[in-house]
PDB file of C-alpha atoms in Angstrom:
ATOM      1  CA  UNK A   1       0.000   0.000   0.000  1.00 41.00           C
ATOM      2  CA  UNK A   2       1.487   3.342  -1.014  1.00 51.00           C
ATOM      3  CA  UNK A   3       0.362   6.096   1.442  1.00 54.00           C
ATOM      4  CA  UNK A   4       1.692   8.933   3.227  1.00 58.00           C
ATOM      5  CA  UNK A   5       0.836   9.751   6.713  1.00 60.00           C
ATOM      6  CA  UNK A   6       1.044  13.157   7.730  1.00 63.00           C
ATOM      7  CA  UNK A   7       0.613  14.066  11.300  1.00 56.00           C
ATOM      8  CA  UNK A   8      -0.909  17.280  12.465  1.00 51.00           C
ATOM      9  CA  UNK A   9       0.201  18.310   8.895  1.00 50.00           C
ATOM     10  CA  UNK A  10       3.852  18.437  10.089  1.00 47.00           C
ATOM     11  CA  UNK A  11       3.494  22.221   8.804  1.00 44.00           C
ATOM     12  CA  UNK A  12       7.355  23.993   8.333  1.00 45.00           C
ATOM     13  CA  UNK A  13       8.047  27.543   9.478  1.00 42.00           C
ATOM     14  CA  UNK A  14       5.694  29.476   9.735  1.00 37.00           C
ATOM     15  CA  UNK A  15       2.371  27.212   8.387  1.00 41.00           C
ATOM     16  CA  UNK A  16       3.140  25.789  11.986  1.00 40.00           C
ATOM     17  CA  UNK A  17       3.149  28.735  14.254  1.00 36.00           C
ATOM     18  CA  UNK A  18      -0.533  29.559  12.465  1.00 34.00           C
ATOM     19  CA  UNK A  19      -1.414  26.147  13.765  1.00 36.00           C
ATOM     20  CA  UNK A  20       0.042  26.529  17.334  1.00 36.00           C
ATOM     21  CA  UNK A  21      -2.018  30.660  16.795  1.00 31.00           C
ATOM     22  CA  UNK A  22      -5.415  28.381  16.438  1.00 32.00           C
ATOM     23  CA  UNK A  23      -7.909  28.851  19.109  1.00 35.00           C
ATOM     24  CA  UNK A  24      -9.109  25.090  20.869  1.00 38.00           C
ATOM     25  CA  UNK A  25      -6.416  23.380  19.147  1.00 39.00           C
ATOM     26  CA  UNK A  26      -7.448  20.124  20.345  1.00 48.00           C
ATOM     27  CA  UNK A  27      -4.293  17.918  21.971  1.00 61.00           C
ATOM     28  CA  UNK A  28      -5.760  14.960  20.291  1.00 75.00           C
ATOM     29  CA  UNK A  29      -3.788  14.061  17.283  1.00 81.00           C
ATOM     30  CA  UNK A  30      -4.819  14.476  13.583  1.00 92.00           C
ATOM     31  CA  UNK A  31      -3.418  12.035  10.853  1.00 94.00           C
ATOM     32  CA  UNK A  32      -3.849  12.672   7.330  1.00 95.00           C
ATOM     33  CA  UNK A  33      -3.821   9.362   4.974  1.00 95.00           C
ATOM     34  CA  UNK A  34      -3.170  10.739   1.451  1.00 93.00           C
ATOM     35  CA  UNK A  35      -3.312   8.387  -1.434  1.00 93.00           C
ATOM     36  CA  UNK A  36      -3.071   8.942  -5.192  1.00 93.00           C
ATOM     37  CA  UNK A  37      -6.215   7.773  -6.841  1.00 94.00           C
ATOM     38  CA  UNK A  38      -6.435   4.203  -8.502  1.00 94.00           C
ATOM     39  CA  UNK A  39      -5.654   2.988 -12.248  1.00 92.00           C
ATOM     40  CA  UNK A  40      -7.936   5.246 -14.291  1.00 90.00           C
ATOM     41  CA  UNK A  41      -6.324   4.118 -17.746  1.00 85.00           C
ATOM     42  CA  UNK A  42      -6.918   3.111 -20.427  1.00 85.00           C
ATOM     43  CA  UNK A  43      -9.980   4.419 -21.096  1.00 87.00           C
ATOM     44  CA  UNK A  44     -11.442   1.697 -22.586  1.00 89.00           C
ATOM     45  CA  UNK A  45     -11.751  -0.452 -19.818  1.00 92.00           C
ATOM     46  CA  UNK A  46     -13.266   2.251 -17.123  1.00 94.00           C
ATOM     47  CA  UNK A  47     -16.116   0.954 -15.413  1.00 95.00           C
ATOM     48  CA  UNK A  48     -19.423   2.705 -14.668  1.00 96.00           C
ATOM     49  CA  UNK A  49     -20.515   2.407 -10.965  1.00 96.00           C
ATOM     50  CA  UNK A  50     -17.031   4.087 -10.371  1.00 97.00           C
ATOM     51  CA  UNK A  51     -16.641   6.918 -13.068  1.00 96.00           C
ATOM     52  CA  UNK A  52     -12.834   6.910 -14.427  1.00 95.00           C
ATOM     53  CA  UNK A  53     -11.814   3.974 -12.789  1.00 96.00           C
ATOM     54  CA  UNK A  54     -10.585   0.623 -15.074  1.00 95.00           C
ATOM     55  CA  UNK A  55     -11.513  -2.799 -13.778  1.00 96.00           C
ATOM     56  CA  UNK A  56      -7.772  -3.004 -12.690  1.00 95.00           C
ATOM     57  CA  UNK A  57      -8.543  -0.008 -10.623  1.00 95.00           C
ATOM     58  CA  UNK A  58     -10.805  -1.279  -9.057  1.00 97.00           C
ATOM     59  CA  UNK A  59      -9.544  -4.329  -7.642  1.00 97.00           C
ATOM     60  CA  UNK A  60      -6.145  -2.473  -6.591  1.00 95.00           C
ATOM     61  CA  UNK A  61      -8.491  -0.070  -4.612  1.00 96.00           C
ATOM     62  CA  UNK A  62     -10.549  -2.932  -2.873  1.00 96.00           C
ATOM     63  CA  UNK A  63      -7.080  -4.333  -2.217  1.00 95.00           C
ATOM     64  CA  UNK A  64      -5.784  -1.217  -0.147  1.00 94.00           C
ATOM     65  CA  UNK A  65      -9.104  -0.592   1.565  1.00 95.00           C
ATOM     66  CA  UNK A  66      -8.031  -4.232   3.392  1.00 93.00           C
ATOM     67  CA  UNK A  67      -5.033  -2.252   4.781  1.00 93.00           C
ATOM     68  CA  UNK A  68      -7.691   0.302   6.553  1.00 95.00           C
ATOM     69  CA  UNK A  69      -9.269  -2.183   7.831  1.00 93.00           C
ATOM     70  CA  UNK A  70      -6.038  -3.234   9.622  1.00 93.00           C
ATOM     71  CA  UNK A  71      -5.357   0.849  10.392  1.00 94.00           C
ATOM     72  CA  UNK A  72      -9.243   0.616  11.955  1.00 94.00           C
ATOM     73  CA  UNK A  73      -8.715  -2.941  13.687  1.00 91.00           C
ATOM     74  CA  UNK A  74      -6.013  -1.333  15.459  1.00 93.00           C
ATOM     75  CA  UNK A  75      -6.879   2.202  16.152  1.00 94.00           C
ATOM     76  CA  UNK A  76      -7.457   3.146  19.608  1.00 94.00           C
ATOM     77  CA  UNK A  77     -11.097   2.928  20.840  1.00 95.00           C
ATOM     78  CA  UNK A  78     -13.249   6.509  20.069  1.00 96.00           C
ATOM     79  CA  UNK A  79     -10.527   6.818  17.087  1.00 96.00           C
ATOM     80  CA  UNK A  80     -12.903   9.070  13.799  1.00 97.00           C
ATOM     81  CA  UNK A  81     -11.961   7.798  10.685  1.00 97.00           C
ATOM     82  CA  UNK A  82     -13.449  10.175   7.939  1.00 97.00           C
ATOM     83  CA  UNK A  83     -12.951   9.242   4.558  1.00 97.00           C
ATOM     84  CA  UNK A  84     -13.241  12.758   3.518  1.00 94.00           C
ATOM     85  CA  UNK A  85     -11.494  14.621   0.518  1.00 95.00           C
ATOM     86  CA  UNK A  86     -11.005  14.045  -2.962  1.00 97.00           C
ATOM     87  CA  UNK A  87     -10.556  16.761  -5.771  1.00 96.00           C
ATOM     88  CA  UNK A  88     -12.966  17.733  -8.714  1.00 95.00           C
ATOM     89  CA  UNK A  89     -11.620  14.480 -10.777  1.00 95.00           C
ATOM     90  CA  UNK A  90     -14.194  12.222 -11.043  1.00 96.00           C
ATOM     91  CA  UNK A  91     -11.157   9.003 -10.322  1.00 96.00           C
ATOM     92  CA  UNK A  92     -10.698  10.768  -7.303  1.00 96.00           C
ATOM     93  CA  UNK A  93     -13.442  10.420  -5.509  1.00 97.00           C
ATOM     94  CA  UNK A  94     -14.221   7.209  -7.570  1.00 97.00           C
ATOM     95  CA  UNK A  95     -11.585   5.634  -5.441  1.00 97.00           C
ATOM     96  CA  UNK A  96     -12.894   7.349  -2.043  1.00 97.00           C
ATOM     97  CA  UNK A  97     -16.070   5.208  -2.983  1.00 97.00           C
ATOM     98  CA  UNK A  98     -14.336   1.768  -3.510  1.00 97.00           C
ATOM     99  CA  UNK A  99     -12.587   2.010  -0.170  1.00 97.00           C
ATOM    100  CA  UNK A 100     -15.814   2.430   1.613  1.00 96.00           C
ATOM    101  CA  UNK A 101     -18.086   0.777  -0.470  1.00 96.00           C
ATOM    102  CA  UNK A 102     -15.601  -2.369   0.730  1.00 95.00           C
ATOM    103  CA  UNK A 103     -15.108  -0.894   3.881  1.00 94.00           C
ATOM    104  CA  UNK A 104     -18.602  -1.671   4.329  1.00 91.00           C
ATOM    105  CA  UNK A 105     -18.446  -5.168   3.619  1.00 89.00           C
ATOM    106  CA  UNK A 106     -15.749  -6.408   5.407  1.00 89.00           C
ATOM    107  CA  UNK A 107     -16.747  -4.489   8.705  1.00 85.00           C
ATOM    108  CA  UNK A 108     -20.023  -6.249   8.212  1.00 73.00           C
ATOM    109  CA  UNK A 109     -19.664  -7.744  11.580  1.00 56.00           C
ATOM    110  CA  UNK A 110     -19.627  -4.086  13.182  1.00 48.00           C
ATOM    111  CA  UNK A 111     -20.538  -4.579  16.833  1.00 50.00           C
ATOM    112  CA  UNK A 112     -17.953  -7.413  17.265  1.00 50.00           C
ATOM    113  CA  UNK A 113     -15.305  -5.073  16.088  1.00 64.00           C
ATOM    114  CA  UNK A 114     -16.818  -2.161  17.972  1.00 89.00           C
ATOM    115  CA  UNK A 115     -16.887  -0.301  14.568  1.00 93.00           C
ATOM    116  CA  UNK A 116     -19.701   1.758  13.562  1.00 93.00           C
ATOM    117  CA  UNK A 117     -19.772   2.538   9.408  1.00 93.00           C
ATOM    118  CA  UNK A 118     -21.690   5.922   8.495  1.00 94.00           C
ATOM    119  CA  UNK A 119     -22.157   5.298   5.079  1.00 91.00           C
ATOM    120  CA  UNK A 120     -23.036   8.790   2.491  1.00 90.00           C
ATOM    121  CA  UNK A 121     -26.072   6.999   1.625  1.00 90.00           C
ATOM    122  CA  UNK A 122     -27.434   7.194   5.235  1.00 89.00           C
ATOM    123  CA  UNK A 123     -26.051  10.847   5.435  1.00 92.00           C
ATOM    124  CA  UNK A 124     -27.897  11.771   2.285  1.00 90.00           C
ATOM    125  CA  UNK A 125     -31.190  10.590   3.310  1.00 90.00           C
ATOM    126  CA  UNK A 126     -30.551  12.578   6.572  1.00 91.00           C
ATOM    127  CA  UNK A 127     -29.580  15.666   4.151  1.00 89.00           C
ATOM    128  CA  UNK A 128     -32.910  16.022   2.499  1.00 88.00           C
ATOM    129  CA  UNK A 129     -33.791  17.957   6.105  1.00 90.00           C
ATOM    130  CA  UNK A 130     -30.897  20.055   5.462  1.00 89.00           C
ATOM    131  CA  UNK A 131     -27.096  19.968   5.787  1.00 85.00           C
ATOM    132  CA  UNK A 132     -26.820  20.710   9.433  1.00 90.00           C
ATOM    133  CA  UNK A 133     -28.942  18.204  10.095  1.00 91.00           C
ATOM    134  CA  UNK A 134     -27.054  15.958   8.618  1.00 91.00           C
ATOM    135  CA  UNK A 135     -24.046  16.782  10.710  1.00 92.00           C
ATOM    136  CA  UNK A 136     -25.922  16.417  13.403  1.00 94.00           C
ATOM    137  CA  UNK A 137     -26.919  13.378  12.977  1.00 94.00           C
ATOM    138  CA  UNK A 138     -23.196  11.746  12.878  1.00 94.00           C
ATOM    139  CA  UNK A 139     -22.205  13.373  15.995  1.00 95.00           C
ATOM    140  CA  UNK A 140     -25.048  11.910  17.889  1.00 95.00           C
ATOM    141  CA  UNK A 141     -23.985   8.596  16.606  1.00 93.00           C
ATOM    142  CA  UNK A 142     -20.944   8.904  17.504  1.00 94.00           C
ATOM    143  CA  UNK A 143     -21.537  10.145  20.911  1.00 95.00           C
ATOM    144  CA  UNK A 144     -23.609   7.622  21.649  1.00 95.00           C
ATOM    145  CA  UNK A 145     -20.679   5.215  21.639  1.00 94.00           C
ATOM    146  CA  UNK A 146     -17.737   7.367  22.562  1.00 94.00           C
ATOM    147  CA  UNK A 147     -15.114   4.068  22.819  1.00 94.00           C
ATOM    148  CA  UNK A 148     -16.606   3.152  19.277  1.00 95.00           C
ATOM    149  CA  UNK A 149     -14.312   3.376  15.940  1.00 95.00           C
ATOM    150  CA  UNK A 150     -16.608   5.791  13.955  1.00 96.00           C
ATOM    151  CA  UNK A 151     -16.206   5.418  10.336  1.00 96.00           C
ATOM    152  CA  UNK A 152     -17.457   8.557   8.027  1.00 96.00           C
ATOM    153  CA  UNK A 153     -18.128   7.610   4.510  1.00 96.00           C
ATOM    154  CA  UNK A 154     -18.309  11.181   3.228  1.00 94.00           C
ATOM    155  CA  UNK A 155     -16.355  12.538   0.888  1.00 94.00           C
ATOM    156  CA  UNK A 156     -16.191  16.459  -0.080  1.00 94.00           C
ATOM    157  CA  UNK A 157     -14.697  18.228  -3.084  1.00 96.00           C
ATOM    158  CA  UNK A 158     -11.420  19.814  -2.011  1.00 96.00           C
ATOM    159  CA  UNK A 159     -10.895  22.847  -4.249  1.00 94.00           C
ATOM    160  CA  UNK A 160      -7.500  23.097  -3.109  1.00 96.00           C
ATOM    161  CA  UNK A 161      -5.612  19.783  -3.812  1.00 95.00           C
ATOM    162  CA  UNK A 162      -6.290  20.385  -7.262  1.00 93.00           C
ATOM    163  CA  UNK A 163      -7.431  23.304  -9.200  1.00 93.00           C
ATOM    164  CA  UNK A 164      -8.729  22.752 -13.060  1.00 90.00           C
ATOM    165  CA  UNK A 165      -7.167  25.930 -13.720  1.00 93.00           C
ATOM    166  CA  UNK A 166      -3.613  25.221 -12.518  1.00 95.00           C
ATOM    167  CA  UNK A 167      -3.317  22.810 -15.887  1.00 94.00           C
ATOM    168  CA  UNK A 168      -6.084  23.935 -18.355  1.00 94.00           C
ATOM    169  CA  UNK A 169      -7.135  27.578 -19.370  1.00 93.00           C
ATOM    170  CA  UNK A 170     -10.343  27.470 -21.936  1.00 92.00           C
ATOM    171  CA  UNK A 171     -10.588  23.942 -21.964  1.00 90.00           C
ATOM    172  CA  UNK A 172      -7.290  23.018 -22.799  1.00 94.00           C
ATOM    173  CA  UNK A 173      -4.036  21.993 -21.392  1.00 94.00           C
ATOM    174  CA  UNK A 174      -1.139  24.699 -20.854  1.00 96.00           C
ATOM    175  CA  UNK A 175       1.294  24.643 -22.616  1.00 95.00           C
ATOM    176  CA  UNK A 176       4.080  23.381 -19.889  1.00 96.00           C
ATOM    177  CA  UNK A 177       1.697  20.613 -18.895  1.00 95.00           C
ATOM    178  CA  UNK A 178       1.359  19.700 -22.306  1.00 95.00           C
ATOM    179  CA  UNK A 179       5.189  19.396 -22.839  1.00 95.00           C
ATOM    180  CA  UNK A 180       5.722  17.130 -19.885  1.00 95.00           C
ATOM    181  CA  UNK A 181       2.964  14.622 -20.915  1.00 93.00           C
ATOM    182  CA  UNK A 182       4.437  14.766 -24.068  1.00 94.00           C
ATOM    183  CA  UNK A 183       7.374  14.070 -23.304  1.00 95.00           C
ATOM    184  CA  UNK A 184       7.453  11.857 -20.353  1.00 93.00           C
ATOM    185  CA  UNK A 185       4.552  10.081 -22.382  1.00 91.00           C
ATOM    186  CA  UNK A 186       2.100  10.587 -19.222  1.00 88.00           C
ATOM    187  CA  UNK A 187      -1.060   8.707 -20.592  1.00 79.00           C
ATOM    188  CA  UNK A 188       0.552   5.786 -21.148  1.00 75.00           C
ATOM    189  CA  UNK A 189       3.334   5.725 -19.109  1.00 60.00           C
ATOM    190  CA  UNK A 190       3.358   5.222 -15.045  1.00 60.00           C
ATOM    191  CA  UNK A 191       5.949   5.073 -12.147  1.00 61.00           C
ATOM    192  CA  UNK A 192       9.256   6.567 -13.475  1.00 76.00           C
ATOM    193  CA  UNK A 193       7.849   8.681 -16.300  1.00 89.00           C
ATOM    194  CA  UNK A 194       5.669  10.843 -13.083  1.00 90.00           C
ATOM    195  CA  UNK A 195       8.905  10.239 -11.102  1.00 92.00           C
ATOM    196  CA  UNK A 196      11.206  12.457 -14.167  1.00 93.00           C
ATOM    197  CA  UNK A 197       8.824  14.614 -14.889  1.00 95.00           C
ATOM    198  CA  UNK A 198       7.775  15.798 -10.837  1.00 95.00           C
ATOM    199  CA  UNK A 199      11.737  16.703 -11.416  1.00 95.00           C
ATOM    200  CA  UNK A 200      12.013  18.623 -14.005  1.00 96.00           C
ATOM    201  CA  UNK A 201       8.533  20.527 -13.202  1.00 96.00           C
ATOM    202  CA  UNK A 202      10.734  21.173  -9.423  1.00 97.00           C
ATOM    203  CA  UNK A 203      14.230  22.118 -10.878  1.00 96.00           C
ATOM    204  CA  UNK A 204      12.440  24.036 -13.756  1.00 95.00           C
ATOM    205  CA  UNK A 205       9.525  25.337 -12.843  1.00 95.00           C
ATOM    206  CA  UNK A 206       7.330  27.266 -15.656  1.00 96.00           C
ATOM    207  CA  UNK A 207       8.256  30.641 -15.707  1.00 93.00           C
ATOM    208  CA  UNK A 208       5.618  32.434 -17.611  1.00 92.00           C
ATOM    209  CA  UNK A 209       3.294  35.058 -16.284  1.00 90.00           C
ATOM    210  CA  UNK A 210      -0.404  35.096 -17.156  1.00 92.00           C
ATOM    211  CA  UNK A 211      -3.367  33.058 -17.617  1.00 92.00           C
ATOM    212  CA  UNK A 212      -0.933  30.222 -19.352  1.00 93.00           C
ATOM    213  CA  UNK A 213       1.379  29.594 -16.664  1.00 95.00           C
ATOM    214  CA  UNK A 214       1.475  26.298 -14.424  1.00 96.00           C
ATOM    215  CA  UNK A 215       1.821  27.078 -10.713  1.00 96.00           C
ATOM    216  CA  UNK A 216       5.196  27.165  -8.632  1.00 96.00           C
ATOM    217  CA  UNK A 217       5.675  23.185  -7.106  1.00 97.00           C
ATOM    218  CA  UNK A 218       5.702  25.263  -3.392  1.00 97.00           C
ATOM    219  CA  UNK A 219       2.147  27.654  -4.426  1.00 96.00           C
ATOM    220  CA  UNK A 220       0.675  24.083  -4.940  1.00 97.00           C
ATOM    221  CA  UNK A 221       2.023  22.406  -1.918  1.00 97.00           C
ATOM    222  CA  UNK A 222       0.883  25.430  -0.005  1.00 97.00           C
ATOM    223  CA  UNK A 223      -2.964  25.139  -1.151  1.00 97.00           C
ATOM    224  CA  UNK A 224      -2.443  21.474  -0.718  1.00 97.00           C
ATOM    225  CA  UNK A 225      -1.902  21.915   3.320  1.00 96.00           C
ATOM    226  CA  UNK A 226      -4.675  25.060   3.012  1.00 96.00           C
ATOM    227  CA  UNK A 227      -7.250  22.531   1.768  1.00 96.00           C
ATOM    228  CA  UNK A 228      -5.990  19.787   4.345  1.00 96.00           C
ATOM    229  CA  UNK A 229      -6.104  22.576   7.374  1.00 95.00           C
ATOM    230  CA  UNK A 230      -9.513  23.318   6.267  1.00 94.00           C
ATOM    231  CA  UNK A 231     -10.651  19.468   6.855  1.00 95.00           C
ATOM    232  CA  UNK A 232      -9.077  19.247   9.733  1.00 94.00           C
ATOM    233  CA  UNK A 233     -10.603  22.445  11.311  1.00 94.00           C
ATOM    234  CA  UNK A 234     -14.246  21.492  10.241  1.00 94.00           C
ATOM    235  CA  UNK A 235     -13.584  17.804  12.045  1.00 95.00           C
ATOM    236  CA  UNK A 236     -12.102  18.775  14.955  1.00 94.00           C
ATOM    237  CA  UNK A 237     -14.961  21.054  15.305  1.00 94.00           C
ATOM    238  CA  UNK A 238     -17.515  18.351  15.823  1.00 95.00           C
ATOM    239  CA  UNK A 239     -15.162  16.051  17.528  1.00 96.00           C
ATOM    240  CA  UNK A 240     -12.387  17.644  19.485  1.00 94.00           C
ATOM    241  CA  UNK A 241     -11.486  14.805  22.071  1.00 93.00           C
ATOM    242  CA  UNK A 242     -11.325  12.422  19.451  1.00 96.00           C
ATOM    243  CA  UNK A 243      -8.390  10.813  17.803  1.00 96.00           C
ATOM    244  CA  UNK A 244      -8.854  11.758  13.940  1.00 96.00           C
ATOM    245  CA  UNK A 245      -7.847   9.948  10.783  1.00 96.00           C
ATOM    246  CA  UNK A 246      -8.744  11.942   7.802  1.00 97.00           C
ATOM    247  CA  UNK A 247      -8.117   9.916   4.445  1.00 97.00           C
ATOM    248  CA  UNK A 248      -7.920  11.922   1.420  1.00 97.00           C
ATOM    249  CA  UNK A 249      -6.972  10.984  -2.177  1.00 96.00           C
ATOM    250  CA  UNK A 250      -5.339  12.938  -4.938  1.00 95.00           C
ATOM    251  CA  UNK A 251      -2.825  13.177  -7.651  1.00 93.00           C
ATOM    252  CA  UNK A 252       0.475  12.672  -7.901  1.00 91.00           C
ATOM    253  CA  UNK A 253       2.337  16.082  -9.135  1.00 93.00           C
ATOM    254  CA  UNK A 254       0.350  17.823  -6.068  1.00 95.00           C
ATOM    255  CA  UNK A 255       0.625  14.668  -3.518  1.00 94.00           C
ATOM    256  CA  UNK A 256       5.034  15.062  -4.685  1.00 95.00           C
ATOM    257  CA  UNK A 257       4.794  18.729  -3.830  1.00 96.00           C
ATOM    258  CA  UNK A 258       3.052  18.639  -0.846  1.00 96.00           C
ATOM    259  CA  UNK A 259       5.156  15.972   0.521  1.00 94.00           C
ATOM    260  CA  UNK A 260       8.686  17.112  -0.681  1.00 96.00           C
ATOM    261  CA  UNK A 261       7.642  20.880   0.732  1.00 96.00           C
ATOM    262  CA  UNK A 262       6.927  19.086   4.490  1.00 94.00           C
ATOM    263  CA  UNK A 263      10.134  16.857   4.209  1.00 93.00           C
ATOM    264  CA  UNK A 264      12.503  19.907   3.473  1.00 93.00           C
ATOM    265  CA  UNK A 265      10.913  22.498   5.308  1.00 90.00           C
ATOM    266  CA  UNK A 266       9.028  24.575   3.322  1.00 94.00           C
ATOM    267  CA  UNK A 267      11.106  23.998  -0.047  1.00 95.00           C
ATOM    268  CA  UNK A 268      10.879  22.246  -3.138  1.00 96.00           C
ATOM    269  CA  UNK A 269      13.518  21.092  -5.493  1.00 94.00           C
ATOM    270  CA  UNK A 270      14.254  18.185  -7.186  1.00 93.00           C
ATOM    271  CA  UNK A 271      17.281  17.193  -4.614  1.00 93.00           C
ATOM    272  CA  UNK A 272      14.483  17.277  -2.098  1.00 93.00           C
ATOM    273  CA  UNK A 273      12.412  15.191  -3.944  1.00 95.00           C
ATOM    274  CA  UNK A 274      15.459  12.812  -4.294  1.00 92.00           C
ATOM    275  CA  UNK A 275      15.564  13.102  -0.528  1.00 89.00           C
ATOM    276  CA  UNK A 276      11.908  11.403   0.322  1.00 88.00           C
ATOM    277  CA  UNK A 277      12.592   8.697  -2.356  1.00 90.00           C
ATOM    278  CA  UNK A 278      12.756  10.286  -5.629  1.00 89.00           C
ATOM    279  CA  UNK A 279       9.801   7.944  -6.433  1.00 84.00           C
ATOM    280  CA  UNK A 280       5.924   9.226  -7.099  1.00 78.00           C
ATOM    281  CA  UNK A 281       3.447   8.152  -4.844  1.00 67.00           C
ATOM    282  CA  UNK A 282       0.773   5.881  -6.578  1.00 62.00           C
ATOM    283  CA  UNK A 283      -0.219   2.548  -6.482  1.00 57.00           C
TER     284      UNK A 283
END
């Protein structure tokens, strides 16, 4: 399982002394579980019940949601997991989906485990009285059993670990972007082609101003941990004293900036990308 685990997002300089600034921080810790999303390619073999996602995908997904169930098994009792954030790619939250759609299945046996599964199709029936009704609703589940492993099947659009306009302006790709799937061969090509290509987008970043230019590695990074913040501030919100695990999945140029950026303190470059592996993350 390829994953990163970020801890109270680990935030450099001075991302952390707005953290330790936050009113309430709760002491309890927060751990983010970022993953890229599953195989989406090619496109002739994506499925329909998960939009994007290949039959391949699929099955690697339902594989790694076995490895939550471990992370759950062994999480401390009152532990949240909320399978939460994906970005406006349809893969992305395609994947969210097969992790708790098998989530669901294999917890089956909830009350023996001392696992209770929210599932989004229970929330949504809930949400036709309104949003905050909804919300509601989960807390008072969950503090009904407060030694209880809550699981949250509800995943939100996270503007900021992926913006449509960082790579496309009137529909189509920059020209940067272009260049490096060109090159590198990016729809057909996996593993090292991302790898050489997250390095030469970190040691030569585009340069251009206006409308057509592909953001700085560390600008990306930065909205990354913004979005992430932003999750972690509305959970901790309704559950303060509880441990959180917030599981998010995204893509792999933003998921290399955001964790070379926390590795080497607040920069990016391609020796710092070397420095956490030199390797994409991905399945």
């Amino acid at each position: 399982m390829t994953t990163s685990l970020i801890t109270d997002l680990q935030l450099p300089g001075a991302a952390r002394k707005r953290r330790d600034s936050m009113e309430n921080f709760s002491e309890k810790p927060t751990e983010f579980i970022t993953t890229e999303h599953s195989a989406n390619m090619p496109k002739s073999e994506q499925v329909e019940k998960y939009p994007e996602l290949t039959e391949e995908g699929v099955r690697l997904a339902q594989e790694r949601a076995g490895d939550f169930v471990e992370m759950i098994e062994e999480a401390e009792p009152g532990t949240v997991f909320w399978f939460g954030g994906n970005s406006y790619i349809p893969r992305s939250r395609s994947t969210l989906e097969v992790y708790t759609d098998t989530l669901r299945e294999r917890l089956s046996s909830a009350e023996a485990s001392n696992t209770i599964l929210i599932s989004r199709k229970d929330i949504k029936e809930v949400a036709k009285e309104g949003y905050s009704k909804a919300v509601a609703s989960i807390v008072e589940k969950a503090n009904q059993h407060p030694n209880a492993k809550i699981v949250i099947d509800l995943p939100l659009q996270i503007k900021q670990i992926s913006r449509k306009d960082w790579y496309v302006v009137d529909g189509k790709l920059k020209q940067y972007q272009e260049e490096l799937i060109k090159k590198y061969d990016l729809f057909s090509e996996y593993g090292e082609n991302f790898s050489n290509a997250t390095r030469e987008w970190f040691s030569q970043p585009d340069t251009r101003t206006g409308r057509e230019k592909v953001p700085n590695p560390e600008d990306v990074a930065k909205s990354y941990l913004d979005g992430l913040r932003r999750l972690q501030e509305f959970a901790k919100k309704y559950f303060p004293d509880r441990p959180l695990k917030i599981v998010v999945v995204g893509h792999s140029f933003e998921l290399n900036a955001l964790l070379t950026y926390l590795a080497n303190e607040g920069t990016i470059t391609e020796d710092g990308f070397n420095r956490i592996g030199g390797t994409t993350i991905g399945f």
